Amino acid sequence: TQLLEQSPQFLSIQEGENLTVYCNSSSVFSSLQWYRQEPGEGPVLLVTVVTGGEVKKLKRLTFQFGDARKDSSLHITAAQPGDTGLYLCAGASAAGNKLTFGGGTRVLVKP
Amino acid sequence: NAGVMQNPRHLVRRRGQEARLRCSPMKGHSHVYWYRQLPEEGLKFMVYLQKENIIDESGMPKERFSAEFPKEGPSILRIQQVVRGDSAAYFCASSRGLTNEQYFGPGTRLTVT
């Protein structure tokens, strides 16, 4: 069974600070996706990383996929209150037909 | 281009009733996935379907749960004789192809009283 562990579970920071969320597994995934979920809504796709060592930037968000494709990180620079939400990582199986989700990191950015 | 649509957004059922959840994938997407998010838990895969076929139902409870994706119309997740433990948010996702990214709908929140 593939498992994804996210850390920390909860993160509270002041506006302007940086933060990093980690997603770790003992299994290899064919790709890894990061989502953000607001209360009462479905997850919204932020990025997909496919290649080991890959780094993708989305404005103030930087996503990295580990060389062995077992772990990933999300770094937010100069966080804003609008970054508040539940961040989820999800690994795709080799067959590509199902996502295994981490438990999520709840981020609160205080103004 | 409309996203994944799910209805109803909220559904209340008494124990023993049936619940039917509908999902219309994004235009051009022929792969549908259902996930369940129990209170205070992460999203868990239930079933993967293509038109008229169930491809992988390894995450679906063996009893009372069924899913279909007919040639015409939305995908349906059906829960018979609901129990309180079925209360959860049920999300549908769709993708263009098997290895493409999955896009999620807003979910249906099922409450069993």
PDB file of N, CA and C in Angstrom, chain B residues 28-70:
ATOM      1  N   GLY B  28     -14.729  16.842 -22.940  1.00  0.00           N
ATOM      2  CA  GLY B  28     -13.551  16.207 -23.527  1.00  0.00           C
ATOM      3  C   GLY B  28     -12.883  15.176 -22.636  1.00  0.00           C
ATOM      4  N   HIS B  29     -13.367  15.039 -21.405  1.00  0.00           N
ATOM      5  CA  HIS B  29     -12.804  14.048 -20.480  1.00  0.00           C
ATOM      6  C   HIS B  29     -13.670  12.794 -20.478  1.00  0.00           C
ATOM      7  N   SER B  30     -13.003  11.637 -20.619  1.00  0.00           N
ATOM      8  CA  SER B  30     -13.758  10.389 -20.661  1.00  0.00           C
ATOM      9  C   SER B  30     -13.419   9.464 -19.492  1.00  0.00           C
ATOM     10  N   HIS B  31     -12.598   9.960 -18.550  1.00  0.00           N
ATOM     11  CA  HIS B  31     -12.197   9.159 -17.393  1.00  0.00           C
ATOM     12  C   HIS B  31     -12.747   9.830 -16.139  1.00  0.00           C
ATOM     13  N   VAL B  32     -13.422   9.069 -15.322  1.00  0.00           N
ATOM     14  CA  VAL B  32     -14.042   9.595 -14.101  1.00  0.00           C
ATOM     15  C   VAL B  32     -13.562   8.805 -12.896  1.00  0.00           C
ATOM     16  N   TYR B  33     -13.327   9.516 -11.816  1.00  0.00           N
ATOM     17  CA  TYR B  33     -12.847   8.922 -10.564  1.00  0.00           C
ATOM     18  C   TYR B  33     -13.716   9.431  -9.424  1.00  0.00           C
ATOM     19  N   TRP B  34     -13.993   8.559  -8.467  1.00  0.00           N
ATOM     20  CA  TRP B  34     -14.711   8.966  -7.257  1.00  0.00           C
ATOM     21  C   TRP B  34     -13.799   8.790  -6.049  1.00  0.00           C
ATOM     22  N   TYR B  35     -13.814   9.801  -5.178  1.00  0.00           N
ATOM     23  CA  TYR B  35     -13.046   9.780  -3.939  1.00  0.00           C
ATOM     24  C   TYR B  35     -13.976  10.130  -2.785  1.00  0.00           C
ATOM     25  N   ARG B  36     -13.612   9.665  -1.606  1.00  0.00           N
ATOM     26  CA  ARG B  36     -14.407   9.968  -0.418  1.00  0.00           C
ATOM     27  C   ARG B  36     -13.510  10.632   0.628  1.00  0.00           C
ATOM     28  N   GLN B  37     -14.033  11.657   1.275  1.00  0.00           N
ATOM     29  CA  GLN B  37     -13.293  12.350   2.331  1.00  0.00           C
ATOM     30  C   GLN B  37     -14.135  12.283   3.591  1.00  0.00           C
ATOM     31  N   LEU B  38     -13.737  11.378   4.494  1.00  0.00           N
ATOM     32  CA  LEU B  38     -14.438  11.269   5.763  1.00  0.00           C
ATOM     33  C   LEU B  38     -14.014  12.425   6.667  1.00  0.00           C
ATOM     34  N   PRO B  39     -14.861  12.778   7.640  1.00  0.00           N
ATOM     35  CA  PRO B  39     -14.512  13.886   8.541  1.00  0.00           C
ATOM     36  C   PRO B  39     -13.140  13.677   9.172  1.00  0.00           C
ATOM     37  N   GLU B  40     -12.315  14.708   9.110  1.00  0.00           N
ATOM     38  CA  GLU B  40     -10.972  14.687   9.705  1.00  0.00           C
ATOM     39  C   GLU B  40     -10.050  13.629   9.077  1.00  0.00           C
ATOM     40  N   GLU B  41     -10.385  13.157   7.881  1.00  0.00           N
ATOM     41  CA  GLU B  41      -9.504  12.215   7.201  1.00  0.00           C
ATOM     42  C   GLU B  41      -9.177  12.724   5.807  1.00  0.00           C
ATOM     43  N   GLY B  42      -8.201  12.125   5.183  1.00  0.00           N
ATOM     44  CA  GLY B  42      -7.816  12.519   3.835  1.00  0.00           C
ATOM     45  C   GLY B  42      -8.718  11.913   2.787  1.00  0.00           C
ATOM     46  N   LEU B  43      -8.502  12.333   1.557  1.00  0.00           N
ATOM     47  CA  LEU B  43      -9.253  11.795   0.425  1.00  0.00           C
ATOM     48  C   LEU B  43      -8.796  10.372   0.115  1.00  0.00           C
ATOM     49  N   LYS B  44      -9.773   9.499  -0.101  1.00  0.00           N
ATOM     50  CA  LYS B  44      -9.458   8.097  -0.402  1.00  0.00           C
ATOM     51  C   LYS B  44     -10.117   7.714  -1.734  1.00  0.00           C
ATOM     52  N   PHE B  45      -9.348   7.076  -2.592  1.00  0.00           N
ATOM     53  CA  PHE B  45      -9.848   6.603  -3.888  1.00  0.00           C
ATOM     54  C   PHE B  45     -10.925   5.539  -3.689  1.00  0.00           C
ATOM     55  N   MET B  46     -11.973   5.634  -4.493  1.00  0.00           N
ATOM     56  CA  MET B  46     -13.025   4.606  -4.447  1.00  0.00           C
ATOM     57  C   MET B  46     -13.068   3.808  -5.744  1.00  0.00           C
ATOM     58  N   VAL B  47     -13.257   4.513  -6.877  1.00  0.00           N
ATOM     59  CA  VAL B  47     -13.506   3.785  -8.119  1.00  0.00           C
ATOM     60  C   VAL B  47     -13.099   4.651  -9.302  1.00  0.00           C
ATOM     61  N   TYR B  48     -12.701   3.954 -10.391  1.00  0.00           N
ATOM     62  CA  TYR B  48     -12.300   4.615 -11.626  1.00  0.00           C
ATOM     63  C   TYR B  48     -13.121   4.011 -12.761  1.00  0.00           C
ATOM     64  N   LEU B  49     -13.731   4.891 -13.558  1.00  0.00           N
ATOM     65  CA  LEU B  49     -14.583   4.420 -14.645  1.00  0.00           C
ATOM     66  C   LEU B  49     -14.267   5.134 -15.947  1.00  0.00           C
ATOM     67  N   GLN B  50     -14.457   4.410 -17.024  1.00  0.00           N
ATOM     68  CA  GLN B  50     -14.550   5.013 -18.341  1.00  0.00           C
ATOM     69  C   GLN B  50     -15.972   4.758 -18.829  1.00  0.00           C
ATOM     70  N   LYS B  51     -16.323   5.328 -19.941  1.00  0.00           N
ATOM     71  CA  LYS B  51     -17.685   5.185 -20.447  1.00  0.00           C
ATOM     72  C   LYS B  51     -18.105   3.719 -20.484  1.00  0.00           C
ATOM     73  N   GLU B  52     -19.166   3.404 -19.772  1.00  0.00           N
ATOM     74  CA  GLU B  52     -19.784   2.079 -19.722  1.00  0.00           C
ATOM     75  C   GLU B  52     -18.909   1.007 -19.075  1.00  0.00           C
ATOM     76  N   ASN B  53     -17.775   1.367 -18.530  1.00  0.00           N
ATOM     77  CA  ASN B  53     -16.899   0.354 -17.921  1.00  0.00           C
ATOM     78  C   ASN B  53     -16.367   0.786 -16.564  1.00  0.00           C
ATOM     79  N   ILE B  54     -16.374  -0.143 -15.618  1.00  0.00           N
ATOM     80  CA  ILE B  54     -15.678   0.061 -14.355  1.00  0.00           C
ATOM     81  C   ILE B  54     -14.294  -0.541 -14.526  1.00  0.00           C
ATOM     82  N   ILE B  55     -13.259   0.298 -14.369  1.00  0.00           N
ATOM     83  CA  ILE B  55     -11.901  -0.158 -14.614  1.00  0.00           C
ATOM     84  C   ILE B  55     -11.238  -0.614 -13.307  1.00  0.00           C
ATOM     85  N   ASP B  56     -11.428   0.130 -12.248  1.00  0.00           N
ATOM     86  CA  ASP B  56     -10.800  -0.187 -10.973  1.00  0.00           C
ATOM     87  C   ASP B  56     -11.743   0.222  -9.854  1.00  0.00           C
ATOM     88  N   GLU B  57     -12.241  -0.736  -9.113  1.00  0.00           N
ATOM     89  CA  GLU B  57     -13.136  -0.435  -7.977  1.00  0.00           C
ATOM     90  C   GLU B  57     -12.513  -0.923  -6.673  1.00  0.00           C
ATOM     91  N   SER B  58     -11.187  -0.949  -6.629  1.00  0.00           N
ATOM     92  CA  SER B  58     -10.483  -1.502  -5.471  1.00  0.00           C
ATOM     93  C   SER B  58     -10.729  -0.713  -4.192  1.00  0.00           C
ATOM     94  N   GLY B  59     -11.140   0.549  -4.279  1.00  0.00           N
ATOM     95  CA  GLY B  59     -11.379   1.354  -3.080  1.00  0.00           C
ATOM     96  C   GLY B  59     -12.830   1.417  -2.658  1.00  0.00           C
ATOM     97  N   MET B  60     -13.665   0.707  -3.358  1.00  0.00           N
ATOM     98  CA  MET B  60     -15.106   0.774  -3.100  1.00  0.00           C
ATOM     99  C   MET B  60     -15.493  -0.287  -2.068  1.00  0.00           C
ATOM    100  N   PRO B  61     -16.278   0.068  -1.057  1.00  0.00           N
ATOM    101  CA  PRO B  61     -16.795  -0.957  -0.138  1.00  0.00           C
ATOM    102  C   PRO B  61     -17.548  -2.032  -0.936  1.00  0.00           C
ATOM    103  N   LYS B  62     -17.425  -3.281  -0.492  1.00  0.00           N
ATOM    104  CA  LYS B  62     -17.964  -4.399  -1.259  1.00  0.00           C
ATOM    105  C   LYS B  62     -19.483  -4.411  -1.283  1.00  0.00           C
ATOM    106  N   GLU B  63     -20.094  -3.907  -0.242  1.00  0.00           N
ATOM    107  CA  GLU B  63     -21.561  -3.951  -0.166  1.00  0.00           C
ATOM    108  C   GLU B  63     -22.138  -2.545  -0.188  1.00  0.00           C
ATOM    109  N   ARG B  64     -23.294  -2.414  -0.717  1.00  0.00           N
ATOM    110  CA  ARG B  64     -24.150  -1.220  -0.726  1.00  0.00           C
ATOM    111  C   ARG B  64     -23.690  -0.124  -1.682  1.00  0.00           C
ATOM    112  N   PHE B  65     -22.454  -0.152  -2.129  1.00  0.00           N
ATOM    113  CA  PHE B  65     -21.930   0.896  -3.009  1.00  0.00           C
ATOM    114  C   PHE B  65     -21.831   0.379  -4.438  1.00  0.00           C
ATOM    115  N   SER B  66     -22.236   1.219  -5.397  1.00  0.00           N
ATOM    116  CA  SER B  66     -22.058   0.883  -6.806  1.00  0.00           C
ATOM    117  C   SER B  66     -21.844   2.166  -7.591  1.00  0.00           C
ATOM    118  N   ALA B  67     -21.231   2.030  -8.745  1.00  0.00           N
ATOM    119  CA  ALA B  67     -20.967   3.197  -9.592  1.00  0.00           C
ATOM    120  C   ALA B  67     -21.179   2.814 -11.038  1.00  0.00           C
ATOM    121  N   GLU B  68     -21.575   3.810 -11.821  1.00  0.00           N
ATOM    122  CA  GLU B  68     -21.741   3.594 -13.252  1.00  0.00           C
ATOM    123  C   GLU B  68     -21.406   4.871 -13.998  1.00  0.00           C
ATOM    124  N   PHE B  69     -21.054   4.706 -15.257  1.00  0.00           N
ATOM    125  CA  PHE B  69     -20.783   5.844 -16.137  1.00  0.00           C
ATOM    126  C   PHE B  69     -21.362   5.459 -17.492  1.00  0.00           C
ATOM    127  N   PRO B  70     -22.649   5.719 -17.692  1.00  0.00           N
ATOM    128  CA  PRO B  70     -23.317   5.254 -18.910  1.00  0.00           C
ATOM    129  C   PRO B  70     -22.830   6.001 -20.140  1.00  0.00           C
TER     130      PRO B  70
END
